[in-house]
JSON list of C-alpha atoms in Angstrom, two decimals:
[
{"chain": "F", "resi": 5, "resn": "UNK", "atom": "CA", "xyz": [9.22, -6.75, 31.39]},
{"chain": "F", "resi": 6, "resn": "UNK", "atom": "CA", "xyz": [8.44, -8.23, 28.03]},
{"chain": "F", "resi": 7, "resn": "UNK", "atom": "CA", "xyz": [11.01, -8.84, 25.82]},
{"chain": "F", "resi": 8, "resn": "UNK", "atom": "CA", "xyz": [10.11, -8.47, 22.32]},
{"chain": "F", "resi": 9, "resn": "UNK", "atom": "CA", "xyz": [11.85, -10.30, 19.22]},
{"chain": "F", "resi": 10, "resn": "UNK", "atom": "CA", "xyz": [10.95, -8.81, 16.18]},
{"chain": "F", "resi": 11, "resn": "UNK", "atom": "CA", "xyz": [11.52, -6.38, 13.16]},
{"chain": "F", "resi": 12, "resn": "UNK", "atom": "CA", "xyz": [10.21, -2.87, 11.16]},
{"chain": "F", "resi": 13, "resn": "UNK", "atom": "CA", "xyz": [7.86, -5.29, 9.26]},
{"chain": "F", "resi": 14, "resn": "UNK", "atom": "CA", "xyz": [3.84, -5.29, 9.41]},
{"chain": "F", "resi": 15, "resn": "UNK", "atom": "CA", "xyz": [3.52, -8.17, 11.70]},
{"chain": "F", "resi": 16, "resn": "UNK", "atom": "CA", "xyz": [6.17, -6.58, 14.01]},
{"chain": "F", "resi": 17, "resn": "UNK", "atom": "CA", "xyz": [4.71, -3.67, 14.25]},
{"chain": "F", "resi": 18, "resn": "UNK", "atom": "CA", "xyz": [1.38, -5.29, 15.84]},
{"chain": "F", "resi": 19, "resn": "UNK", "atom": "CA", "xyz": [3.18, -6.44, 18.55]},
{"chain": "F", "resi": 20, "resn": "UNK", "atom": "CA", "xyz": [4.70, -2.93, 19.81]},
{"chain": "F", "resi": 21, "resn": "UNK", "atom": "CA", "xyz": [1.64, -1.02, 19.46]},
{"chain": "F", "resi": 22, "resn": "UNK", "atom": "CA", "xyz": [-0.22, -3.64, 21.26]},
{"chain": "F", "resi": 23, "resn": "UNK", "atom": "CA", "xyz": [2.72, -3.15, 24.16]},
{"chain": "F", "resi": 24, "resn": "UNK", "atom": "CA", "xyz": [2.17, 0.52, 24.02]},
{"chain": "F", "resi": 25, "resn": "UNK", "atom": "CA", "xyz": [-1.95, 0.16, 23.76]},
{"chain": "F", "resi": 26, "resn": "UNK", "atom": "CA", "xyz": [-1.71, -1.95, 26.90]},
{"chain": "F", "resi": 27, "resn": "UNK", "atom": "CA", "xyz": [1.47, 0.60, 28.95]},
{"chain": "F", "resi": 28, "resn": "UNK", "atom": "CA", "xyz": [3.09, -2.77, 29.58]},
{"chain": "F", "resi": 29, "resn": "UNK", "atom": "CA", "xyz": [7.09, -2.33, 29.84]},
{"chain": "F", "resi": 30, "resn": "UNK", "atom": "CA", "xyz": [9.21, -3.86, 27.12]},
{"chain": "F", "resi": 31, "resn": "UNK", "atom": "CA", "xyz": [12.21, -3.97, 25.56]},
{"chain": "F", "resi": 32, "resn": "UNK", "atom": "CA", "xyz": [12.83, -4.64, 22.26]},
{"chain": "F", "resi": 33, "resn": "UNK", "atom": "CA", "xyz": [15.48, -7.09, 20.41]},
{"chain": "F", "resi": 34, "resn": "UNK", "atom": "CA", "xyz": [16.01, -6.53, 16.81]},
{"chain": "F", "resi": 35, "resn": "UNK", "atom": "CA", "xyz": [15.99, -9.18, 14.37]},
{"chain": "F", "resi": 36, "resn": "UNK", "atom": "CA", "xyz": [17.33, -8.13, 11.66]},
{"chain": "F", "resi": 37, "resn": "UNK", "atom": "CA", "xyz": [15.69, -10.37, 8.87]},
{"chain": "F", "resi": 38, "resn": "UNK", "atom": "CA", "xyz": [18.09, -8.88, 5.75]},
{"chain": "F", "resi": 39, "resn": "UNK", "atom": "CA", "xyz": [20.57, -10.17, 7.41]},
{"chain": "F", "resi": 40, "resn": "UNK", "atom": "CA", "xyz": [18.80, -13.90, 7.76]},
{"chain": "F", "resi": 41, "resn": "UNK", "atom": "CA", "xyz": [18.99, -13.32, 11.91]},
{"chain": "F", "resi": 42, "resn": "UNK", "atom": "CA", "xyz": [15.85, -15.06, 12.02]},
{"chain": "F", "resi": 43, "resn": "UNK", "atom": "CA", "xyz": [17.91, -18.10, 11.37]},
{"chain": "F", "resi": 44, "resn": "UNK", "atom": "CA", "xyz": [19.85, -18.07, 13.64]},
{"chain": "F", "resi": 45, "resn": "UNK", "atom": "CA", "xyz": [19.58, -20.67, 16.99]},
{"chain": "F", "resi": 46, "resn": "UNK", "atom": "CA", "xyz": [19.06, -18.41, 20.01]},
{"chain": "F", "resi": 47, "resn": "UNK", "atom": "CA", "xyz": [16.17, -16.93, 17.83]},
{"chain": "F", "resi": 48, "resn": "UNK", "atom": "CA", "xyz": [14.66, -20.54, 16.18]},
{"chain": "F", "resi": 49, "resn": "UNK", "atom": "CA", "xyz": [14.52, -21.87, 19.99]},
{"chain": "F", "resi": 50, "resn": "UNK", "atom": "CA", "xyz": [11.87, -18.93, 20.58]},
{"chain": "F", "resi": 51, "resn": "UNK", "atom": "CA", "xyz": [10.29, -19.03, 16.83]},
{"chain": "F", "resi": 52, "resn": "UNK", "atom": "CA", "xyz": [10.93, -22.47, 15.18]},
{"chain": "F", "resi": 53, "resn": "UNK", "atom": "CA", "xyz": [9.23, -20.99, 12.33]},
{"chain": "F", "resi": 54, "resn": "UNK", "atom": "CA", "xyz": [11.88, -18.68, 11.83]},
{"chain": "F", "resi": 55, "resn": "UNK", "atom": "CA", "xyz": [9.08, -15.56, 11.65]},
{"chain": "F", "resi": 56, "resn": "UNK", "atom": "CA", "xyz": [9.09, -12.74, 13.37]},
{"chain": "F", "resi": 57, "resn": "UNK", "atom": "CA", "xyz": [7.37, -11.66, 15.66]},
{"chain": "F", "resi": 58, "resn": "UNK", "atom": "CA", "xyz": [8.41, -13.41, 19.19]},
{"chain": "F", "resi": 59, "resn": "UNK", "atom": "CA", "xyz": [7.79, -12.60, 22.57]},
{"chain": "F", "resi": 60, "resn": "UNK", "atom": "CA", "xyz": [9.42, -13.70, 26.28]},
{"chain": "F", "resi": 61, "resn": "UNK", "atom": "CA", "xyz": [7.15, -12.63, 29.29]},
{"chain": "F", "resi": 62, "resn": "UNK", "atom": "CA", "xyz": [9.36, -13.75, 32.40]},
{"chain": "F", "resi": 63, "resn": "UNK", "atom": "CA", "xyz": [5.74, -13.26, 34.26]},
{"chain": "F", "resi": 64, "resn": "UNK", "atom": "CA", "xyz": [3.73, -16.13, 32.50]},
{"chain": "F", "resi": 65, "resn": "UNK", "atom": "CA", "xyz": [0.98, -18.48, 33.93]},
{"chain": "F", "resi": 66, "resn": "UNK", "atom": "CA", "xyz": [1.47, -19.66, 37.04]},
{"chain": "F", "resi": 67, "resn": "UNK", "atom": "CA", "xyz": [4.40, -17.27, 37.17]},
{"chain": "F", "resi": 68, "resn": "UNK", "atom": "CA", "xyz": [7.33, -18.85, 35.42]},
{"chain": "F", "resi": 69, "resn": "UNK", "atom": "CA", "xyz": [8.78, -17.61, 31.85]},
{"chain": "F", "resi": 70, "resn": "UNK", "atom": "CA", "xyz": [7.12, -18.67, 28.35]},
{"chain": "F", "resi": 71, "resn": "UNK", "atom": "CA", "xyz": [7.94, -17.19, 25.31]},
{"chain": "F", "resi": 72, "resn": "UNK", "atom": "CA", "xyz": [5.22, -17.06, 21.84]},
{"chain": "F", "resi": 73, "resn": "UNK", "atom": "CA", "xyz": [5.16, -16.59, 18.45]},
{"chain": "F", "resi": 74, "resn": "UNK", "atom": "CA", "xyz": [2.65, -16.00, 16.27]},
{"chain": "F", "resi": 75, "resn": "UNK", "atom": "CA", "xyz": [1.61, -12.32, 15.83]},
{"chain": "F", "resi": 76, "resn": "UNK", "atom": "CA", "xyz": [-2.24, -13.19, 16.33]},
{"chain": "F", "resi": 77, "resn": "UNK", "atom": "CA", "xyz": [-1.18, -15.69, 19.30]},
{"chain": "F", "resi": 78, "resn": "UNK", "atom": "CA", "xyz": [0.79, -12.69, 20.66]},
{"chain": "F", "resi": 79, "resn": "UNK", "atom": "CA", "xyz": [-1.74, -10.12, 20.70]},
{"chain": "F", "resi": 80, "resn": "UNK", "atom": "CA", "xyz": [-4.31, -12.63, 22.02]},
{"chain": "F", "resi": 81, "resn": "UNK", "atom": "CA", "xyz": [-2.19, -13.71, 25.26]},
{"chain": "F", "resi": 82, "resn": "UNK", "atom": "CA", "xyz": [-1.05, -9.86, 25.95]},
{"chain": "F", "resi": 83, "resn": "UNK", "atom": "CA", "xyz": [-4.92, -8.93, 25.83]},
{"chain": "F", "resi": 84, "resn": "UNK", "atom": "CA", "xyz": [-5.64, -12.02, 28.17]},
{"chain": "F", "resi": 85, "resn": "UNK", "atom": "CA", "xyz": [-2.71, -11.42, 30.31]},
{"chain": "F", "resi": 86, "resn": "UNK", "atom": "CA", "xyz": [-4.11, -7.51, 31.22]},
{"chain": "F", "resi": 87, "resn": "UNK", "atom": "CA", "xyz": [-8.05, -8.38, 31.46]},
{"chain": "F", "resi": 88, "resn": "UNK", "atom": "CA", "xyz": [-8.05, -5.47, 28.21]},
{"chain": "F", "resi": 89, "resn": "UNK", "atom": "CA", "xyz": [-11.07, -4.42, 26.73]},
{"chain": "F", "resi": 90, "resn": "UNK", "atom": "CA", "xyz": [-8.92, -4.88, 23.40]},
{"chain": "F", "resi": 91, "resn": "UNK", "atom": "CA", "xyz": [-10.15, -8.63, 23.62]},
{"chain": "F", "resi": 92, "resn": "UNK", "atom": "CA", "xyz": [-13.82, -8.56, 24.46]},
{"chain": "F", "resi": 93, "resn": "UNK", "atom": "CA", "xyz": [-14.86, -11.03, 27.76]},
{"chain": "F", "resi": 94, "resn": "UNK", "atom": "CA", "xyz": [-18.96, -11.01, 26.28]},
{"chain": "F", "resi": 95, "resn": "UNK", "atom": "CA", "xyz": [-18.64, -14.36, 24.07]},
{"chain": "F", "resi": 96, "resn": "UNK", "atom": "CA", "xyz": [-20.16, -13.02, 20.98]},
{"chain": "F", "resi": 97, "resn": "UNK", "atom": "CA", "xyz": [-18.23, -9.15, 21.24]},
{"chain": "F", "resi": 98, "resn": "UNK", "atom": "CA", "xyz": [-15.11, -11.83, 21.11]},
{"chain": "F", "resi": 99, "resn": "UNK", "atom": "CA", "xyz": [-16.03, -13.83, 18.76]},
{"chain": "F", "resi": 100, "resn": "UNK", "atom": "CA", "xyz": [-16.69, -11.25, 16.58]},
{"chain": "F", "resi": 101, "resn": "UNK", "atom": "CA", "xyz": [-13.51, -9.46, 17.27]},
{"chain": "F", "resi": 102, "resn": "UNK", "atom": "CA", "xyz": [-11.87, -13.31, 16.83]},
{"chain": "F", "resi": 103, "resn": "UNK", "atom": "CA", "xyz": [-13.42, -13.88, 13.01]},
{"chain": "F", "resi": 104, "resn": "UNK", "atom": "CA", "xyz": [-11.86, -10.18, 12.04]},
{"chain": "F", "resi": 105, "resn": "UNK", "atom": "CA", "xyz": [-8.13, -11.29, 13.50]},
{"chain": "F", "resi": 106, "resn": "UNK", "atom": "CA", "xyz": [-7.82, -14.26, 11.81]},
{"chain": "F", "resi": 107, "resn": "UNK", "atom": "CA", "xyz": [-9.42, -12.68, 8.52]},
{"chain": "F", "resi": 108, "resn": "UNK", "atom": "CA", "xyz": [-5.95, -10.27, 8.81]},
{"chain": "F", "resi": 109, "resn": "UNK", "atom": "CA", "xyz": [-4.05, -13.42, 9.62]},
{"chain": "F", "resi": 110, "resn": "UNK", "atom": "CA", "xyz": [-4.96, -15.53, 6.97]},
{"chain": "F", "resi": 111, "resn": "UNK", "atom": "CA", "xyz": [-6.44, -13.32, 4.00]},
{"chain": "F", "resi": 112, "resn": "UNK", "atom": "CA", "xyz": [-4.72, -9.47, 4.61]},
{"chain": "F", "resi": 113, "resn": "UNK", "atom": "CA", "xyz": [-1.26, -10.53, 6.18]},
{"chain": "F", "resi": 114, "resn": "UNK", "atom": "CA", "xyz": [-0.52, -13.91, 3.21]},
{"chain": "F", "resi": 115, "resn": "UNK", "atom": "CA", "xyz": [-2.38, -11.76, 0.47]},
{"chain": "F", "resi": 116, "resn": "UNK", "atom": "CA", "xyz": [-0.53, -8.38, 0.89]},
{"chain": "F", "resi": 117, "resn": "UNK", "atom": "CA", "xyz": [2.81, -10.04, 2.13]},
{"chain": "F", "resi": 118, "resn": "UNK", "atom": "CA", "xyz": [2.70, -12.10, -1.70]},
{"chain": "F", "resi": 119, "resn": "UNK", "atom": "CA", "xyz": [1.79, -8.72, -3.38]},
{"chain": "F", "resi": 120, "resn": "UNK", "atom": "CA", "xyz": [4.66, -7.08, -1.61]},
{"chain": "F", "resi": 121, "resn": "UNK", "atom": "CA", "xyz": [7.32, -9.59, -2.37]},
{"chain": "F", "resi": 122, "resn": "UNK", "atom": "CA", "xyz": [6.55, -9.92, -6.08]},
{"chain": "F", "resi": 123, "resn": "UNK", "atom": "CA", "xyz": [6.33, -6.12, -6.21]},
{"chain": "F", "resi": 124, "resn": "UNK", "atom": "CA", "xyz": [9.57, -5.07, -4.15]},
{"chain": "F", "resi": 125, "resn": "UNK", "atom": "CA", "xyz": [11.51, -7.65, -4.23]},
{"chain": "F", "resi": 126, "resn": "UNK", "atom": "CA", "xyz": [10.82, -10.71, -6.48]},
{"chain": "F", "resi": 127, "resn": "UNK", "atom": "CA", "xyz": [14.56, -11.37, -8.92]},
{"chain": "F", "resi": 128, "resn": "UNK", "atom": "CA", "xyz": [12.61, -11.38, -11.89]},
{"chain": "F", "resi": 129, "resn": "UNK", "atom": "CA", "xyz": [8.90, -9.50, -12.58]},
{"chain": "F", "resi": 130, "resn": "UNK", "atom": "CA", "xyz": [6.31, -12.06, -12.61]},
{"chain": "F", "resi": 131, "resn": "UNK", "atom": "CA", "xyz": [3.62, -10.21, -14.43]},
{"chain": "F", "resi": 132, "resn": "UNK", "atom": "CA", "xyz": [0.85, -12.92, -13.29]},
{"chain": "F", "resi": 133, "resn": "UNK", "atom": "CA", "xyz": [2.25, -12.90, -9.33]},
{"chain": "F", "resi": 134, "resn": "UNK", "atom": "CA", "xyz": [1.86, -9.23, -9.23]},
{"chain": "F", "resi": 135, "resn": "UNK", "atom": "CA", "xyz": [-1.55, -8.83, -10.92]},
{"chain": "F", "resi": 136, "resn": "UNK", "atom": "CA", "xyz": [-2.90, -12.19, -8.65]},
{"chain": "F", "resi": 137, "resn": "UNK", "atom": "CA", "xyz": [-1.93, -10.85, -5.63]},
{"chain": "F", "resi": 138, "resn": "UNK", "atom": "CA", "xyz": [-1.95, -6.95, -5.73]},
{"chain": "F", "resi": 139, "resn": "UNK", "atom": "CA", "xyz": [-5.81, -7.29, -6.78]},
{"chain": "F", "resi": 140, "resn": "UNK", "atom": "CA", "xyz": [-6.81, -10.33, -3.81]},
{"chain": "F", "resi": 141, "resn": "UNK", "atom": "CA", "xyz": [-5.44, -7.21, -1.37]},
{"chain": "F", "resi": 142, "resn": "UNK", "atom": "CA", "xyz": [-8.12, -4.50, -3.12]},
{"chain": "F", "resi": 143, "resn": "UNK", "atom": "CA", "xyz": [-10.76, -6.90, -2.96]},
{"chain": "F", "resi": 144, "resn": "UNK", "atom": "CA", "xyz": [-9.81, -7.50, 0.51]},
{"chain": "F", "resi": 145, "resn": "UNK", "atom": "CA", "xyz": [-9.88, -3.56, 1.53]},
{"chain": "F", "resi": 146, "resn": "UNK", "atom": "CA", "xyz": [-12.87, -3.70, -0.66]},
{"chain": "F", "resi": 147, "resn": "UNK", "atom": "CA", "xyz": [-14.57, -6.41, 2.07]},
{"chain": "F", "resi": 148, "resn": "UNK", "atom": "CA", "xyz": [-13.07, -4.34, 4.86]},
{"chain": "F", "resi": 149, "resn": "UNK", "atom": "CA", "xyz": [-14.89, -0.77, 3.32]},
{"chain": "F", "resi": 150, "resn": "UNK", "atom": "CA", "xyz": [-17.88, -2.49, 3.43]},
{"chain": "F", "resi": 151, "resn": "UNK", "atom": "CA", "xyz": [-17.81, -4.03, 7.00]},
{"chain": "F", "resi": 152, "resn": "UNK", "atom": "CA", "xyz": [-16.29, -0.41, 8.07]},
{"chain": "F", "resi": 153, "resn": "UNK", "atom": "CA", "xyz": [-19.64, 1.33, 6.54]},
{"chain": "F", "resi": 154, "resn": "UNK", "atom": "CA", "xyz": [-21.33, 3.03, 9.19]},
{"chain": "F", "resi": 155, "resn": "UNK", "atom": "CA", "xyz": [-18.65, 2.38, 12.06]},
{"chain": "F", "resi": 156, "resn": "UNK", "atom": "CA", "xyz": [-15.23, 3.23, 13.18]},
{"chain": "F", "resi": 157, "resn": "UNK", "atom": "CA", "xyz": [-13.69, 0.04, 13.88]},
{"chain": "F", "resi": 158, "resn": "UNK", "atom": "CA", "xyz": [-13.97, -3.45, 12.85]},
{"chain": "F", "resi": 159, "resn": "UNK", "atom": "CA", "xyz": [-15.96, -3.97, 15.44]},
{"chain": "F", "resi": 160, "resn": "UNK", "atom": "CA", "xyz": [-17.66, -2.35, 18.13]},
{"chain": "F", "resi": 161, "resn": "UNK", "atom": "CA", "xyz": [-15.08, -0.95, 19.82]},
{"chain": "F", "resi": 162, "resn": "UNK", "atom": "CA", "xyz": [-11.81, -0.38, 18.92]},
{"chain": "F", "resi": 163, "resn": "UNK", "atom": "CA", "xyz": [-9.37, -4.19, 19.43]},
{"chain": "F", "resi": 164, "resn": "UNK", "atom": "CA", "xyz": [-6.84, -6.63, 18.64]},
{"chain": "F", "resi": 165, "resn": "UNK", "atom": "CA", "xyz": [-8.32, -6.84, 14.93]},
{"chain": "F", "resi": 166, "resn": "UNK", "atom": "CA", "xyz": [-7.48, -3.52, 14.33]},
{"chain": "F", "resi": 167, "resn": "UNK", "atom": "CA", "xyz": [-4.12, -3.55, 15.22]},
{"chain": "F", "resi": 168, "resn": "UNK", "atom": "CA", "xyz": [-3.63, -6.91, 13.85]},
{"chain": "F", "resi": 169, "resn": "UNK", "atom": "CA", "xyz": [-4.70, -4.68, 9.84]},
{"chain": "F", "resi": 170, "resn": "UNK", "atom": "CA", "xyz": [-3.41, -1.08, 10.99]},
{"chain": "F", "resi": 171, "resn": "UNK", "atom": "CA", "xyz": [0.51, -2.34, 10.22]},
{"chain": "F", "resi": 172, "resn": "UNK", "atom": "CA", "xyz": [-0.58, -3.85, 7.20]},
{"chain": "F", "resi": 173, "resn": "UNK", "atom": "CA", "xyz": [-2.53, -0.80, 5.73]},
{"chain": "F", "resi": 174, "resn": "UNK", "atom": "CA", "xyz": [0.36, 1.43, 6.43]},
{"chain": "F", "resi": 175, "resn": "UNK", "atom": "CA", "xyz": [2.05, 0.23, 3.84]},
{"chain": "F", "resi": 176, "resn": "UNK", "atom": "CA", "xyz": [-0.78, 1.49, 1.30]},
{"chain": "F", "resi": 177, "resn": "UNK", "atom": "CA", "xyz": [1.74, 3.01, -0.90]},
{"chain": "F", "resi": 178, "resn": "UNK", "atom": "CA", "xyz": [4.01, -0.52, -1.45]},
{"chain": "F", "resi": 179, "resn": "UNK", "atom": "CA", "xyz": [0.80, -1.65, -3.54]},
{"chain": "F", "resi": 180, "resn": "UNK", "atom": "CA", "xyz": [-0.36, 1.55, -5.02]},
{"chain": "F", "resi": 181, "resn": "UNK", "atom": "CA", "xyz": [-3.80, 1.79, -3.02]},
{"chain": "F", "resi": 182, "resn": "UNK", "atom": "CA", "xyz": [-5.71, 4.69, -3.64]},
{"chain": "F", "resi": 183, "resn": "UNK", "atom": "CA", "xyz": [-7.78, 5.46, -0.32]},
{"chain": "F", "resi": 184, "resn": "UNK", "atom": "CA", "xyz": [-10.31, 7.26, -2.94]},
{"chain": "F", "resi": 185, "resn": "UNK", "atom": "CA", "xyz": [-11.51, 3.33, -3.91]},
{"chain": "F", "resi": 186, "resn": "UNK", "atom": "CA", "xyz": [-11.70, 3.09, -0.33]},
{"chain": "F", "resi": 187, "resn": "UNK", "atom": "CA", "xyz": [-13.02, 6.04, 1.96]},
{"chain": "F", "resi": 188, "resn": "UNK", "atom": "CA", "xyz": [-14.00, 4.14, 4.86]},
{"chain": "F", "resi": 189, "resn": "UNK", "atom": "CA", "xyz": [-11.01, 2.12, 5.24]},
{"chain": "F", "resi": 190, "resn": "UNK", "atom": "CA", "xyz": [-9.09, 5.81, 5.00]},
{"chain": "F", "resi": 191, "resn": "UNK", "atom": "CA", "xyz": [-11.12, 7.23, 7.60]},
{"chain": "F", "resi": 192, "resn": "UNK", "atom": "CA", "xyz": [-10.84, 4.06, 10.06]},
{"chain": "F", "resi": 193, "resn": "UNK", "atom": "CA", "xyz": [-6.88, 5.09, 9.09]},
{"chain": "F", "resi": 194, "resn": "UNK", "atom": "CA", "xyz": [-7.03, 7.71, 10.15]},
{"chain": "F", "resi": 195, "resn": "UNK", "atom": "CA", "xyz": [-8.64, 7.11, 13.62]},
{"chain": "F", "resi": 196, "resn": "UNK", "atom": "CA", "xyz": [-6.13, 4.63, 14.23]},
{"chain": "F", "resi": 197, "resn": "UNK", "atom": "CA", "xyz": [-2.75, 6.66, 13.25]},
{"chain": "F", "resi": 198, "resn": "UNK", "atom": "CA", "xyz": [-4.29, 9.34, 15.73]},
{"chain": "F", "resi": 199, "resn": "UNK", "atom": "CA", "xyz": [-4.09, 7.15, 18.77]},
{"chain": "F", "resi": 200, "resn": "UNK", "atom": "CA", "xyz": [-0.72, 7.73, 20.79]},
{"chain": "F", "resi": 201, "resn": "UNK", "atom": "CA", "xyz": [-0.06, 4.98, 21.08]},
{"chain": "F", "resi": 202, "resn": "UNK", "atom": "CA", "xyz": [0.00, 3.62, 17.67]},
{"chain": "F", "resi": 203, "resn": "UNK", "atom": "CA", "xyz": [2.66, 6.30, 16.72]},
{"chain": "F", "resi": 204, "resn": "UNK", "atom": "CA", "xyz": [4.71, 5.30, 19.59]},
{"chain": "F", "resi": 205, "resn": "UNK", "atom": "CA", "xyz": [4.66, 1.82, 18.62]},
{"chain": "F", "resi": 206, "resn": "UNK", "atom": "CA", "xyz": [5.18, 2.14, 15.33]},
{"chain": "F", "resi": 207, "resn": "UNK", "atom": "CA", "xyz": [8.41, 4.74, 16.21]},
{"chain": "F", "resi": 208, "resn": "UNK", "atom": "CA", "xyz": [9.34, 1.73, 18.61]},
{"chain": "F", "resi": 209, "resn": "UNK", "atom": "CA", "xyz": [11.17, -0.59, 16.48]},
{"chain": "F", "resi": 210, "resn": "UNK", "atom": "CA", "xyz": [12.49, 1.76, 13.88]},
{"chain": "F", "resi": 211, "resn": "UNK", "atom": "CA", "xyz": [16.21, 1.69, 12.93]}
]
């Protein structure tokens, strides 16, 4: 069983709908991160960047216990772990699938996560913070409505790089993004919040 150290947040949420995309057994241990539980030593020993997600997967290589953090390291060592199609074998399928996860990673996850904070829950309203960052995330749905043109996922088939974006665009609504700007980003939505198990991963960590 993997043991799963996270919270309701974007990047936590890749992590259970990857579990429930792959039928692997898990159970999961909230950290509550309004209460600063990421802090705290049991967790830092499994995260010493004091981030959520973690995992624990008593069933590692060569069959002892190692633990990860890292949501895009995460979904990358579940998908390796099973042999899943979510993380293509063909070298260029992967690589392709590979550019797209660490395009959430470092450009989606950073840009939305800033446009978030000063949004919801900056002290003071930093006019320049929330105009910077709101419009880096619509020019970055703007690069994702053009790659989705013509297809239903990011790339050929449906992988890690969409879940790794799916949390992220659920949270449309936090940054005022009208799907109208973008329709094939809404229909790729759309796809993706039909899949079972995306709503039972999503349903899996909430409190």
């Amino acid at each position: 069983m993997i043991h799963l150290h996270s919270w309701n947040t974007s990047n936590g949420r890749k992590i259970s709908i990857m579990l429930e995309e792959l039928g692997l057994e898990y159970q999961w241990h909230p950290v509550n991160i309004g209460k600063d539980e990421q802090f705290h030593p049991e967790f830092l020993k499994l995260s010493p960047n004091n981030r959520i997600p973690a995992i624990v997967d008593p069933d590692g290589p060569g069959g002892g216990p190692v633990s990860l953090f890292e949501s895009g390291a995460i979904l990358i060592y579940l998908a390796e772990k099973t042999g899943s199609p979510l993380w293509p074998t063909e070298p260029r399928r992967r690589l392709e699938v590979l550019q797209w996860l660490m395009w959430q990673m470092g450009g989606v996850g950073p840009m939305q996560g800033q446009a978030h904070h000063f949004r919801r829950a900056a002290k003071v309203e930093v006019p320049y913070g929330i105009e910077r960052y709101t419009q880096e995330t619509y020019r970055l749905y703007g690069v994702m409505d053009r790659r989705l043109e013509g297809r239903d996922f990011l790339c050929d088939d449906y992988s890690i790089a969409d879940i790794a974006v799916y949390p992220w665009a659920c949270r449309y609504e936090w940054i005022d993004l009208d799907f109208d700007r973008f329709p094939n980003v809404k229909r790729w939505f759309d796809i993706v919040t039909a899949r079972p198990a995306v709503q039972r991963g999503l349903k899996a960590q909430e409190v």
